[in-house]
Tab-separated table of C-alpha atoms in Angstrom:
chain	number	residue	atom	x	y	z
I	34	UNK	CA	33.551	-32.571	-2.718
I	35	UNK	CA	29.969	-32.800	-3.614
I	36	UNK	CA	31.015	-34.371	-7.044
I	37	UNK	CA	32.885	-36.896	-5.170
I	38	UNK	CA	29.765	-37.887	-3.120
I	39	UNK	CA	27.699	-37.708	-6.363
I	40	UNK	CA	30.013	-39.937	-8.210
I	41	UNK	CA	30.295	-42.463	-5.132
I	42	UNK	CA	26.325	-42.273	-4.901
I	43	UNK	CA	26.052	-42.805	-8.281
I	44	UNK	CA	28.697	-46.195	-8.202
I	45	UNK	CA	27.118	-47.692	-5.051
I	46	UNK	CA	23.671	-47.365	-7.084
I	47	UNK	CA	25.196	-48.830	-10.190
I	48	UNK	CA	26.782	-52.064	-8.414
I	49	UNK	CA	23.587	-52.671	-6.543
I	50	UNK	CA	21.491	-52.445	-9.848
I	51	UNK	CA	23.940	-54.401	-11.865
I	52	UNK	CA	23.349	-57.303	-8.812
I	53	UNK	CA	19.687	-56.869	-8.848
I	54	UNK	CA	19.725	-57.228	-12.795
I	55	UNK	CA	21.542	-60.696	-12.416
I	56	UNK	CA	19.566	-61.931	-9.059
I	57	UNK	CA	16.612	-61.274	-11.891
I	58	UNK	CA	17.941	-63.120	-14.374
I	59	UNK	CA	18.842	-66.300	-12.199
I	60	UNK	CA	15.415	-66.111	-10.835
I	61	UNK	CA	14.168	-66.154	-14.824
I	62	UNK	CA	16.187	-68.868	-15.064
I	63	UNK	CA	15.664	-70.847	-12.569
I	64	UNK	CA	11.595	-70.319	-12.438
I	65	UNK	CA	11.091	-71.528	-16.521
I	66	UNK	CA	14.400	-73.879	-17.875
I	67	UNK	CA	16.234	-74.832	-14.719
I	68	UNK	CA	13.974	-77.931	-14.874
I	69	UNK	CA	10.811	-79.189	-16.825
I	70	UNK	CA	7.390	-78.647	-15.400
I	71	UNK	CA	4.709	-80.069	-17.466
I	72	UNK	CA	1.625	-78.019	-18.241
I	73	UNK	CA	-0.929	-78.017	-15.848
I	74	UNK	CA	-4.591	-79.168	-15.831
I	75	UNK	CA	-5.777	-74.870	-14.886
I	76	UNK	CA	-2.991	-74.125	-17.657
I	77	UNK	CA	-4.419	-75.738	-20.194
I	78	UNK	CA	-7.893	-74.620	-19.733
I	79	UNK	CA	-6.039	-71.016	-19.670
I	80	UNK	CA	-4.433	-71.617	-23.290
I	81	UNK	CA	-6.997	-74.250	-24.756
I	82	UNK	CA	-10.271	-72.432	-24.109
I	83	UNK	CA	-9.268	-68.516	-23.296
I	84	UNK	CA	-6.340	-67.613	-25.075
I	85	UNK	CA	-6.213	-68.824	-28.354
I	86	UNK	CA	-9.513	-67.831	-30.051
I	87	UNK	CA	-11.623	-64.440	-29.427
I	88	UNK	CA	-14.855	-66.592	-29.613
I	89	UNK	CA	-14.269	-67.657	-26.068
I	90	UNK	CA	-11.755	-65.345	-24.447
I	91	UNK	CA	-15.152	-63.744	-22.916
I	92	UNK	CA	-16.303	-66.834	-21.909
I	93	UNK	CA	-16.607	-67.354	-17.906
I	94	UNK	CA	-17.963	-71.101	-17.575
I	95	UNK	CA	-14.998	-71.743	-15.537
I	96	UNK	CA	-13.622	-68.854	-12.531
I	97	UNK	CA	-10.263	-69.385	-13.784
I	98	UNK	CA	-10.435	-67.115	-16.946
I	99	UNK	CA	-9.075	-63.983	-16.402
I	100	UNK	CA	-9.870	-62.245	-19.617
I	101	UNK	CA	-7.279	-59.500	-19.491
I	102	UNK	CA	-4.933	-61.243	-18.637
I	103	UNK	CA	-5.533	-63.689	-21.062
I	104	UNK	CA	-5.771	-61.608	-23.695
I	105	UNK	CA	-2.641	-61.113	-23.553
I	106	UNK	CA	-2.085	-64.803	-24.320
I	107	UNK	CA	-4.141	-64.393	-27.309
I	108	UNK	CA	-1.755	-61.970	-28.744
I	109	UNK	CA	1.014	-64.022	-28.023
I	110	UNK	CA	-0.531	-67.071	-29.540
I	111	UNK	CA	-0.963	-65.033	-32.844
I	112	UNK	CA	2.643	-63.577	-32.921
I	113	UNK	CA	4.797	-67.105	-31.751
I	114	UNK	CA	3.039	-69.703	-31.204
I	115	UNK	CA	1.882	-72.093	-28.557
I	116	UNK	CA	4.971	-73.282	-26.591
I	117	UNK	CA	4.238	-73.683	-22.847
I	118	UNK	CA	7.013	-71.657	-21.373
I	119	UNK	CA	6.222	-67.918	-23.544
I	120	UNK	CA	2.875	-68.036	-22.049
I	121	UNK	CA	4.704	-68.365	-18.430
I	122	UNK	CA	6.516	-65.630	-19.193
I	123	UNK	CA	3.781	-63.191	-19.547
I	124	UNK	CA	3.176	-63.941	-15.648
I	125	UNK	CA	7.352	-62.563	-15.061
I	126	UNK	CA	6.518	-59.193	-17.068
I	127	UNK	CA	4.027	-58.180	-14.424
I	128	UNK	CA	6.047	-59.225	-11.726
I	129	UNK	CA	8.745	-56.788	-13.273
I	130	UNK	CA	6.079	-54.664	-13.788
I	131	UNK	CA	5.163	-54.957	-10.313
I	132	UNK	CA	9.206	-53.558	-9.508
I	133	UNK	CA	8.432	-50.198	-11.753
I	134	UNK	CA	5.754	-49.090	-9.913
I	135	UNK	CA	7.992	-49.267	-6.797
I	136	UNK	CA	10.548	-47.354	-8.243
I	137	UNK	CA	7.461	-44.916	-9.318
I	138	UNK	CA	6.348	-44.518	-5.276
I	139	UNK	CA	10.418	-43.599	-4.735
I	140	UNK	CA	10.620	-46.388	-2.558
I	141	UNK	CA	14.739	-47.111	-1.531
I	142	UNK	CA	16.345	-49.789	-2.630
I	143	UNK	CA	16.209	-51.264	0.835
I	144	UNK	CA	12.187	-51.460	0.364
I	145	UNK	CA	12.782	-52.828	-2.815
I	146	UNK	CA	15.162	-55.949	-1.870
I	147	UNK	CA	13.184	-56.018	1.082
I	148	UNK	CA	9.745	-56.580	-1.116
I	149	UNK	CA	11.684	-59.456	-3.408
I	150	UNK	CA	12.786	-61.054	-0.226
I	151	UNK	CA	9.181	-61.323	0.691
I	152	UNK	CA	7.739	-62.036	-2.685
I	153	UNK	CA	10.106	-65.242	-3.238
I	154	UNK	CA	9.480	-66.445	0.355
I	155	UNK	CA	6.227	-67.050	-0.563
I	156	UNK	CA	3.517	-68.549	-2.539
I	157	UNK	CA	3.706	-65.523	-4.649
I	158	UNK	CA	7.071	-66.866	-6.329
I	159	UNK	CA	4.767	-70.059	-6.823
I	160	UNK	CA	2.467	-68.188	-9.091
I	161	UNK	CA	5.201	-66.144	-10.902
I	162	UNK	CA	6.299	-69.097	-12.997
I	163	UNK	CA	2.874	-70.561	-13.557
I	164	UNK	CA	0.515	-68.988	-16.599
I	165	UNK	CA	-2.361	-68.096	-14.044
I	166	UNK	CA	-3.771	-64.719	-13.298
I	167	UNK	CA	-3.012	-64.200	-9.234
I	168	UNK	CA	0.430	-62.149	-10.734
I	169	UNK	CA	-1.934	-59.966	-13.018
I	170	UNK	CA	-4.225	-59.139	-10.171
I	171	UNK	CA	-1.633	-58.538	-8.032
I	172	UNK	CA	0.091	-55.989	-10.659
I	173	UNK	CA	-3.274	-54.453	-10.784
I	174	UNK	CA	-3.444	-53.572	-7.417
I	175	UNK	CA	-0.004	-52.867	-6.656
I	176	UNK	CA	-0.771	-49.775	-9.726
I	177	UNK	CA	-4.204	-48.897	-7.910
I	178	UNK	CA	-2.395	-48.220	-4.683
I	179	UNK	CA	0.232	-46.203	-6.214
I	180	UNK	CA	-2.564	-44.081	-7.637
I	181	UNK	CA	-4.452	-43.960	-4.221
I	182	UNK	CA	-1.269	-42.567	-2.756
I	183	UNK	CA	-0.926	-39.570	-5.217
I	184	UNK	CA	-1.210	-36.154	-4.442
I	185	UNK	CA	-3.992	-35.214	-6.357
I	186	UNK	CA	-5.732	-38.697	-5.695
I	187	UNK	CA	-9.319	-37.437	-6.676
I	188	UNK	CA	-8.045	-36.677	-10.071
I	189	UNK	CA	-7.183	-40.137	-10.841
I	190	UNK	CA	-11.185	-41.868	-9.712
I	191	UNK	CA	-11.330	-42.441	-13.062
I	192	UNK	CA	-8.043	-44.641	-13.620
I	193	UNK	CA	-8.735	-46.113	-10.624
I	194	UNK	CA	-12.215	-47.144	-10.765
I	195	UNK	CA	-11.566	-48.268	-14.936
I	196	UNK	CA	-9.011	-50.572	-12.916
I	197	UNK	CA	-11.447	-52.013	-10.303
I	198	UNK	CA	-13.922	-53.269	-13.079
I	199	UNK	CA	-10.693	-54.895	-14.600
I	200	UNK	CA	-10.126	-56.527	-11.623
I	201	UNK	CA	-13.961	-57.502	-10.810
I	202	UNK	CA	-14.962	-58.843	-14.298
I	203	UNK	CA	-11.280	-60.813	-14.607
I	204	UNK	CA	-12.594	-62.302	-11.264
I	205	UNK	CA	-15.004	-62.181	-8.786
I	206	UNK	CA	-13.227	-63.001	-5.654
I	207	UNK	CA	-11.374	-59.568	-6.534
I	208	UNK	CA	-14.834	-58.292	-4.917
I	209	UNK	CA	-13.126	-58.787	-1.319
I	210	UNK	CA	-10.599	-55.737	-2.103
I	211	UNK	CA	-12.470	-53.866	-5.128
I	212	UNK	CA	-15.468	-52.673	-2.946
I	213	UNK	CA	-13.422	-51.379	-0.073
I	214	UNK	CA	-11.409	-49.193	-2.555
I	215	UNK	CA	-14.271	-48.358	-3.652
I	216	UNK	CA	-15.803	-47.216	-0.334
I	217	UNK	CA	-12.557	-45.273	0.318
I	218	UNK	CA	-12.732	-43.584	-3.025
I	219	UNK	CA	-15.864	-42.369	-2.305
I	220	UNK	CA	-15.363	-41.376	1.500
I	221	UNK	CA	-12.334	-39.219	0.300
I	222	UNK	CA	-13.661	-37.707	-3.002
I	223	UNK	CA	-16.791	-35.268	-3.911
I	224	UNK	CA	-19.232	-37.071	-3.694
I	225	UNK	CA	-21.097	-36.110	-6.509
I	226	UNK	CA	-19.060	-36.371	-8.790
I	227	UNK	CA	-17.318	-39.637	-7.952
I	228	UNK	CA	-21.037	-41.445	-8.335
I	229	UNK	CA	-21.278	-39.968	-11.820
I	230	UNK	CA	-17.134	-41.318	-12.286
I	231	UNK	CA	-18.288	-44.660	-10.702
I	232	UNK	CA	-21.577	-45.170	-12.971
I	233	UNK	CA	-19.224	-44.651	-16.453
I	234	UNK	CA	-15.929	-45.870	-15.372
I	235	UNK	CA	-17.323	-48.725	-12.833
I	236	UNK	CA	-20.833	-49.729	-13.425
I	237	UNK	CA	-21.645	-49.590	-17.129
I	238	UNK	CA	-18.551	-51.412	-18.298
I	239	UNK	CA	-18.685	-54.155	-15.726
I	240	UNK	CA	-22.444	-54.705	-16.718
I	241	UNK	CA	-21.805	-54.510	-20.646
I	242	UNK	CA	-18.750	-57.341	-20.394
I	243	UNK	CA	-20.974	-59.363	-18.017
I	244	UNK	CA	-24.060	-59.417	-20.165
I	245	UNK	CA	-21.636	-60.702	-23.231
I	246	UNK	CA	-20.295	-63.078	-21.027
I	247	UNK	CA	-23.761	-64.013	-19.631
I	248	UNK	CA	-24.785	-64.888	-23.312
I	249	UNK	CA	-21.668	-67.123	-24.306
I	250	UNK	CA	-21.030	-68.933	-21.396
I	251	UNK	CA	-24.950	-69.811	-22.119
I	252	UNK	CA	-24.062	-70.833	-25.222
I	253	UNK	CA	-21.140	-72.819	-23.641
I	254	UNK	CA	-22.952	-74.851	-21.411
I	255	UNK	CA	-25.609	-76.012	-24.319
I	256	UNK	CA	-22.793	-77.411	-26.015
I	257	UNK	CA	-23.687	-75.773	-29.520
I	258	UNK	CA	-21.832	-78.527	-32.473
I	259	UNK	CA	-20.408	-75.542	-34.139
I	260	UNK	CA	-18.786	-71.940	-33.835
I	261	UNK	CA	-20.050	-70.590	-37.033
I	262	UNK	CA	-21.485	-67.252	-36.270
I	263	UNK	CA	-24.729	-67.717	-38.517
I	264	UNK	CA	-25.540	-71.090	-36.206
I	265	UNK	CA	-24.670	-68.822	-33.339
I	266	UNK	CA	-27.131	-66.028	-33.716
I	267	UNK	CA	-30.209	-68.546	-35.111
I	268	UNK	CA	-29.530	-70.574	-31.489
I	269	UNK	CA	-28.964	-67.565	-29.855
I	270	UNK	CA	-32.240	-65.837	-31.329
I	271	UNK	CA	-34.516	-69.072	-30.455
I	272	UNK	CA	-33.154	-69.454	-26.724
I	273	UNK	CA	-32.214	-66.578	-25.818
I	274	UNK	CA	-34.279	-66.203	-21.910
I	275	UNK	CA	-32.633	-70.003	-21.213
I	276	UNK	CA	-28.992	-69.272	-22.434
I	277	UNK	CA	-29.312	-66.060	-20.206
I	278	UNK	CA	-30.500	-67.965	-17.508
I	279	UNK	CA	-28.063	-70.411	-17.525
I	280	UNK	CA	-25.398	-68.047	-18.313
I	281	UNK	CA	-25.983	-66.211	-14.486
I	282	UNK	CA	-26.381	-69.399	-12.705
I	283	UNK	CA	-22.958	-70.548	-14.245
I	284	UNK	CA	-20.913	-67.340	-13.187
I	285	UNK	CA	-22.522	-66.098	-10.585
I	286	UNK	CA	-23.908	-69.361	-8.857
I	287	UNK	CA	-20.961	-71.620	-9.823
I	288	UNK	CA	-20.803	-74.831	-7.467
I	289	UNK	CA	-17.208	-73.335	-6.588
I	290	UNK	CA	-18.876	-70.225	-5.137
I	291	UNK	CA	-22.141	-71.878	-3.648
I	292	UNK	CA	-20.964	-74.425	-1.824
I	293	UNK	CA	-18.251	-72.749	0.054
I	294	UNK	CA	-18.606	-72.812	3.580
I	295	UNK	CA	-20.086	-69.929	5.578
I	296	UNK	CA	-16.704	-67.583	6.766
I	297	UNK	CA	-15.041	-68.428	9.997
I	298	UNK	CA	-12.579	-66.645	11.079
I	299	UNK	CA	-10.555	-69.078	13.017
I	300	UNK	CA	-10.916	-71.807	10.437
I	301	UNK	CA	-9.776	-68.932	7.432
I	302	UNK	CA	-6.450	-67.652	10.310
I	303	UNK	CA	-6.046	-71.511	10.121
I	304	UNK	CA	-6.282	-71.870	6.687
I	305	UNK	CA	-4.313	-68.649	5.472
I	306	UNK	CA	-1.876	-69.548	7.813
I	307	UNK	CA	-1.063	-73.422	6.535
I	308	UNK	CA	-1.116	-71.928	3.256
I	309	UNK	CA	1.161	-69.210	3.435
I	310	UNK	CA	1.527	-67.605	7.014
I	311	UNK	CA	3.648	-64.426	5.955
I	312	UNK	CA	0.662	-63.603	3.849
I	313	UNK	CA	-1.743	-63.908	6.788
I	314	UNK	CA	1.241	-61.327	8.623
I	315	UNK	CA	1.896	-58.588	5.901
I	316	UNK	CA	-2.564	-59.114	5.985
I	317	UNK	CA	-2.834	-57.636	9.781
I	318	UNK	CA	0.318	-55.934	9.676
I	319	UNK	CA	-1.475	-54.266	6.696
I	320	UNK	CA	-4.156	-52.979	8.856
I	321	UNK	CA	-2.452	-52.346	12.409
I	322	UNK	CA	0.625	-50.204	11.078
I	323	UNK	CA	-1.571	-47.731	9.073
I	324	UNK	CA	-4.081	-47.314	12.723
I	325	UNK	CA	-1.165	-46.547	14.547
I	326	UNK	CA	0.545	-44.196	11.987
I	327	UNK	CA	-2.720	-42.744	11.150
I	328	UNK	CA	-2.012	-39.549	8.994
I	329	UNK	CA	-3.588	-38.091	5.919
I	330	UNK	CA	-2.403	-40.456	3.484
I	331	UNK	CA	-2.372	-43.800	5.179
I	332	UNK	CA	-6.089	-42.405	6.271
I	333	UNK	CA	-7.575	-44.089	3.079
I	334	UNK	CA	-5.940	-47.192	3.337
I	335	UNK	CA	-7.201	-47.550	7.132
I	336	UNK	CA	-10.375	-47.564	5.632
I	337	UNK	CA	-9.561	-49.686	2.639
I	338	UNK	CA	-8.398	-52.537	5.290
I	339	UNK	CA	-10.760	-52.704	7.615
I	340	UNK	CA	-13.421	-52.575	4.975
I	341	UNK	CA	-11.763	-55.434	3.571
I	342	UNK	CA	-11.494	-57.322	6.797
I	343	UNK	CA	-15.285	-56.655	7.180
I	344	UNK	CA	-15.749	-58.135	3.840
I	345	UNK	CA	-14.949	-61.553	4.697
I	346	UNK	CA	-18.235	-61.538	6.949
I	347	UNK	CA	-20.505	-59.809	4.747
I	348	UNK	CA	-19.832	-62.108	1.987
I	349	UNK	CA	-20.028	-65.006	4.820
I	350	UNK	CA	-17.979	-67.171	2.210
I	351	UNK	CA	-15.091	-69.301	3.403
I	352	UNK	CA	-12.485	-67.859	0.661
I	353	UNK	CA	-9.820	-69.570	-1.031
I	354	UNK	CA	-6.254	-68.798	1.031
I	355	UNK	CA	-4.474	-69.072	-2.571
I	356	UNK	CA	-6.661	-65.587	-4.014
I	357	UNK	CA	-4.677	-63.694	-0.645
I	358	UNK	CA	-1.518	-64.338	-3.424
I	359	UNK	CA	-3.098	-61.670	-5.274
I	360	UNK	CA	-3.414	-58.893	-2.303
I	361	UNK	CA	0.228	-59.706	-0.928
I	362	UNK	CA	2.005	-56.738	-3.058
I	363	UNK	CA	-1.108	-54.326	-2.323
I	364	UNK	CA	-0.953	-55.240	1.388
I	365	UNK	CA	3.304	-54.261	1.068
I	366	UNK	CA	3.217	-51.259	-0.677
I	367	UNK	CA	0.218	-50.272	1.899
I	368	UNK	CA	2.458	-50.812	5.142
I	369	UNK	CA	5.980	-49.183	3.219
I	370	UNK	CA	3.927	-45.874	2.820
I	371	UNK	CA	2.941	-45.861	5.713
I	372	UNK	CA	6.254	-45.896	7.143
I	373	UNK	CA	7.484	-43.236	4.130
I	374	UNK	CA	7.896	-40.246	6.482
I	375	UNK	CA	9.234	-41.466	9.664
I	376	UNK	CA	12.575	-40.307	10.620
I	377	UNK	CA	13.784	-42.870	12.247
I	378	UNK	CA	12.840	-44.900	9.132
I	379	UNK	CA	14.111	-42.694	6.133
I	380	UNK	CA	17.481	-42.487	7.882
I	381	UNK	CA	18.176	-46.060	9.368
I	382	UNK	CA	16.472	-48.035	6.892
I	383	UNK	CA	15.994	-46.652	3.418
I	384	UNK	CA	19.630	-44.813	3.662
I	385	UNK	CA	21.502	-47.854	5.379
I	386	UNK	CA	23.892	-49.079	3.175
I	387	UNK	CA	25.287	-51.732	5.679
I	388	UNK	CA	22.112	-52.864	6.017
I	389	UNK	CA	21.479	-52.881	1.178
I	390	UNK	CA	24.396	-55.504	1.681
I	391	UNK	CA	23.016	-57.483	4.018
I	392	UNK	CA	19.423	-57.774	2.390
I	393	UNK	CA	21.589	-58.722	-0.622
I	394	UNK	CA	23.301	-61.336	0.709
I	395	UNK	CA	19.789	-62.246	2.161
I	396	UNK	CA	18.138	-61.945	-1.552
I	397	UNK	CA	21.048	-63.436	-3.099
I	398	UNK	CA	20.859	-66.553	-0.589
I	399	UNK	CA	17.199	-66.811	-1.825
I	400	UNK	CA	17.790	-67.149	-5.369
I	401	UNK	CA	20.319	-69.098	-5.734
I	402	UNK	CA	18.926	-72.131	-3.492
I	403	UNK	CA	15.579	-71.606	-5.211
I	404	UNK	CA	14.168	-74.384	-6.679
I	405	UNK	CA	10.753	-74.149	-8.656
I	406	UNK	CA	10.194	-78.222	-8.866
I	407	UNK	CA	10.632	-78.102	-4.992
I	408	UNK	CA	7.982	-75.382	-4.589
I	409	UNK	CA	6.012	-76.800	-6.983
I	410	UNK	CA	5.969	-80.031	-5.763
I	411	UNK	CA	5.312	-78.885	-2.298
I	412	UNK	CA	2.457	-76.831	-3.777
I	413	UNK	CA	-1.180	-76.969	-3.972
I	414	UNK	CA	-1.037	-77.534	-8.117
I	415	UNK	CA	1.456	-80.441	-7.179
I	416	UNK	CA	-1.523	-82.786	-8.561
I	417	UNK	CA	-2.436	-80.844	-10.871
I	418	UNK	CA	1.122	-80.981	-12.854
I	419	UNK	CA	0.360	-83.524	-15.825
I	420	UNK	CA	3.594	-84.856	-16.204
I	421	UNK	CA	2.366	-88.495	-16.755
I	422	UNK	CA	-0.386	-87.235	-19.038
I	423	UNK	CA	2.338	-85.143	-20.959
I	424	UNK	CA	4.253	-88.324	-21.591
I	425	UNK	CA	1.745	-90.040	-23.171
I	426	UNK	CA	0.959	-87.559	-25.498
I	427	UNK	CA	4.478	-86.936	-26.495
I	428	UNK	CA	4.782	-90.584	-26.985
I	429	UNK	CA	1.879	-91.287	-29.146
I	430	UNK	CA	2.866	-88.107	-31.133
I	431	UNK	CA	6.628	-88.843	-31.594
I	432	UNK	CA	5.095	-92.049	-33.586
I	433	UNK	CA	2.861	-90.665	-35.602
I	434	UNK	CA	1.562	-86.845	-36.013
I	435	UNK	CA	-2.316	-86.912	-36.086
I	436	UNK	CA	-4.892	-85.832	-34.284
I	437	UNK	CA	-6.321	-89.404	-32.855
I	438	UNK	CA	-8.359	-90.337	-29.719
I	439	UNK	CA	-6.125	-93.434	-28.369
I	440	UNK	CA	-9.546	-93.579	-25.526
I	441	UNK	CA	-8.241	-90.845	-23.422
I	442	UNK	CA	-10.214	-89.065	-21.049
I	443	UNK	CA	-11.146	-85.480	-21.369
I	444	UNK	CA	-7.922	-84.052	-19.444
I	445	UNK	CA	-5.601	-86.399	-21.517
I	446	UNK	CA	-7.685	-85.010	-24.614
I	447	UNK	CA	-6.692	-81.177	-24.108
I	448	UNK	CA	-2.939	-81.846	-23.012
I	449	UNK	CA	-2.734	-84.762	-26.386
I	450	UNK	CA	-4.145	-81.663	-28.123
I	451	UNK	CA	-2.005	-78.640	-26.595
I	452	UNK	CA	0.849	-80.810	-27.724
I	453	UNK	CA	-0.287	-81.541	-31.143
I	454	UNK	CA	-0.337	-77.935	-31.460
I	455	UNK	CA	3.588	-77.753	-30.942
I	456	UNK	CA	5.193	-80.963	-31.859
I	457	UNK	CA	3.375	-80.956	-35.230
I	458	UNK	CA	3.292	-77.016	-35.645
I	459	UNK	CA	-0.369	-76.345	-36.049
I	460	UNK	CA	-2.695	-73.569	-35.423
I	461	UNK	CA	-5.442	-73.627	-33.263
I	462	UNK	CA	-8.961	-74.127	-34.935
I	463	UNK	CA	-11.413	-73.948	-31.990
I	464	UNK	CA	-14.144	-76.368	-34.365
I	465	UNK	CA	-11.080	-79.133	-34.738
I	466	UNK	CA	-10.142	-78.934	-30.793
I	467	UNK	CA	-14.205	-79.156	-29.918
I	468	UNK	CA	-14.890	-82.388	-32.269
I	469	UNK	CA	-11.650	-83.760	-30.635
I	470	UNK	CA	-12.657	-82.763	-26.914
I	471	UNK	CA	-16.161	-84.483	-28.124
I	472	UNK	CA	-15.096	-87.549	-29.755
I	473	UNK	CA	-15.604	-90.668	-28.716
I	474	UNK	CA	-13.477	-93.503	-29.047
C-alpha cells in the first residue's frame, strides 16, 4: 500500500514538473524570439560601456551599472560574442535561479506556481527579458532571505553580509533593504562578533571597490583621449585630489539622486501603485502577516520590514517605484515563511492537489496569452526601445560595413556601433568605440 501511494506521489510530482518545464520554456520563448525588441538606450550603455572591457566594468558614472551582474556579461562577451538576445538571457538564469532557492526553503509546489503567477503578473516579468540588473538584485535577495531563515542563521553573517556589499556597491538604492538586514543581523546575533564579521565582510570591501570606482569614474568624467594604462597613471598621478573629487560627486551626488524629491508617502502609495500595485500589496502584506504571525523566525523579518519602511523617511528621497521590482521575490518568500507552520496552511494549501491544478490552469492561462511587445510597449522603457535608431544602423551597415559617422547623435552612435559589432563580426576595442562616440561629423 505505501508503495502504491509512493509511486502515485511520485507520478503526480512528475506530470506537474514535466508542465512546469514546458510553461518555462514557452515563457523563454515567448520573452526573447516570439517577436523582435530592439536594444534599448539603458541596454546599450549596459553592453557598450560595462560589459565588454574590464577597464570600465568598475566604472559608476552612470547608476545603471551593476558590476556583478555585468560581469557576467563580460564573460559572455569573451566566450560568444555580442548578439543582443545571449546577454538577455543572463537576466532568465537568475530568474531560474530565483526557482532553486525555493525548492531549497521546501516550499510546495502550490507556493511555487503560486510565486510564478505573481512574478509574470507583474513588472517583474518586464525586467526578466530585458539585460538590466533589477532580476540580479532580486536573486540576491531572494538567497539572503533563505539564509536569514536557516537554523543556524548566525553562522551564515558572513555569507550574508559578503552579499549585502554585493548588493550596495552594484547599486545604491539597494541601501533601502541592505541596512535593515543589516540592523536585524545585528539585533539577532552576538554582538561582538557580528561588528568584527560586518567590518571584513561589509565595510572594507564596499570601501576598497568604491575608492577604485571613485578614481575611474574621475577619470571618466575628464574624458582622458586614451585607455593606455601608462597615460592613465601619469593623469592619474598629476590630478589625483580633482579626479577623486569628481569621482564622489558623480556617484554619490549624481543629479538622479540629488534632485529627487523629498519622500512622501502618499505621493510614493500613488506612485508604487500606478506602477505596479501588486508590488505595493505583497510590500504591506510583507510587513502585516509577519506582526500578526509573530514567532521566532518571522521575528527577524518583522524587524527587517519595518526598518525598511522607516527607511523611506530617513533617506527623505522620493524613490524610483521600478527599484520595488527588485524587493518583490524578497517581500514573497518573507510572507510564505511566515505562513510555513500553520496547519490550516500546510494541509489546505501546500497539500491541495485540486487546488496544483487549478493554479496550473491559472499559470498556464498566463503564459500562453503573454506577450512581451505588449508589456513592453505598455512599459516605462517603451521610449526607450530604439527600434527606429536600430533601423538606421542596420541600413547603413547592410550597404557598406565600416565604421562611419553618417552625423548621428550620440545614442544613434552607440546602437550604429553595437551593431557594427555583430553584422560585421568585430570585437570590441574600447579606444575604436571612444574615437567613434567622439567624432564629429
Amino acid at each position: 500500500m505505501d508503495k502504491k501511494i509512493i509511486n502515485k506521489k511520485n507520478l503526480i510530482d512528475f506530470i506537474f514538473n514535466t508542465i512546469g518545464l514546458i510553461l518555462l520554456i514557452i515563457f523563454f520563448y515567448k520573452l526573447y524570439f516570439e517577436s523582435f525588441i530592439a536594444i534599448s538606450g539603458d541596454e546599450l550603455n549596459s553592453i557598450l560601456v560595462y560589459s565588454t572591457n574590464l577597464k570600465t566594468i568598475l566604472l559608476k558614472n552612470f547608476p545603471g551599472n551593476v558590476t556583478f551582474f555585468h560581469f557576467f556579461g563580460y564573460i559572455k562577451s569573451l566566450l560568444i560574442g555580442y548578439e543582443l538576445n545571449s546577454y538577455r538571457i543572463i537576466t532568465f538564469v537568475f530568474f531560474l535561479i530565483h526557482l532553486l532557492i525555493l525548492k531549497k526553503l521546501k516550499c510546495s509546489r502550490n507556493e511555487i506556481i503560486l510565486f510564478c503567477i505573481i512574478l509574470i503578473s507583474t513588472n517583474f516579468s518586464l525586467y526578466v527579458g530585458l539585460y538590466i540588473g533589477y532580476i540580479f538584485s532580486s536573486c540576491i535577495f531572494v538567497l539572503i532571505a533563505f539564509l536569514l531563515n536557516s537554523k543556524n542563521r548566525e553562522t551564515y553573517n558572513k555569507i550574508i553580509l559578503f552579499f549585502l556589499f554585493i548588493q550596495i556597491y552594484n547599486h545604491l538604492v539597494n541601501l533601502y533593504l541592505v541596512i535593515p538586514i543589516i540592523l536585524g543581523l545585528f539585533i539577532f546575533s552576538e554582538k561582538k562578533k557580528f561588528l568584527k564579521e560586518l567590518l571584513i565582510y561589509f565595510i572594507f570591501p564596499t570601501i576598497f571597490f568604491y575608492i577604485i570606482s571613485i578614481i575611474l569614474t574621475g577619470i571618466a568624467i575628464n574624458s582622458i583621449p586614451t585607455s593606455d594604462v601608462n597615460y592613465f597613471l601619469d593623469y592619474l598621478s598629476k590630478n589625483f585630489f580633482l579626479i577623486f573629487n569628481e569621482g564622489i560627486i558623480r556617484i554619490f551626488f549624481y543629479e538622479a539622486y540629488i534632485n529627487v524629491k523629498n519622500f512622501n508617502l502618499i505621493n510614493f502609495i500613488i506612485e508604487l501603485y500606478n506602477f505596479d500595485r501588486w508590488i505595493l500589496i505583497f510590500f504591506v502584506l510583507s510587513i502585516i502577516i509577519p506582526l500578526i504571525k509573530f514567532n521566532n523566525i518571522s521575528s527577524i523579518f518583522i524587524i527587517i520590514q519595518i526598518s525598511h519602511l522607516i527607511m523611506l523617511f530617513l533617506i527623505d528621497k522620493q524613490p524610483a517605484p521600478r527599484i520595488f521590482t527588485g524587493f518583490l521575490a524578497f517581500y514573497l518568500i518573507i510572507i510564505f515563511i511566515s505562513f510555513k507552520n500553520h496547519y490550516l496552511f500546510i494541509n489546505k494549501f501546500q497539500k491541495s492537489i485540486i487546488l496544483s491544478i487549478l493554479l496550473t490552469f491559472v499559470l498556464s492561462f498566463k503564459v500562453f496569452n503573454f506577450n512581451y511587445s505588449d508589456v513592453i510597449m505598455n512599459s516605462i522603457y517603451a521610449k526607450d526601445i530604439r527600434f527606429e535608431e536600430n533601423k538606421i544602423s542596420l541600413k547603413h551597415l547592410s550597404k557598406k560595413c565600416s565604421l562611419k559617422n553618417y552625423d548621428f547623435n550620440e545614442l544613434q552612435k552607440r546602437n550604429y556601433y553595437f551593431n557594427y559589432l555583430n553584422k560585421c563580426e568585430k570585437k570590441f576595442k574600447l579606444d575604436e568605440f571612444l574615437n567613434y562616440y567622439r567624432s564629429k561629423n
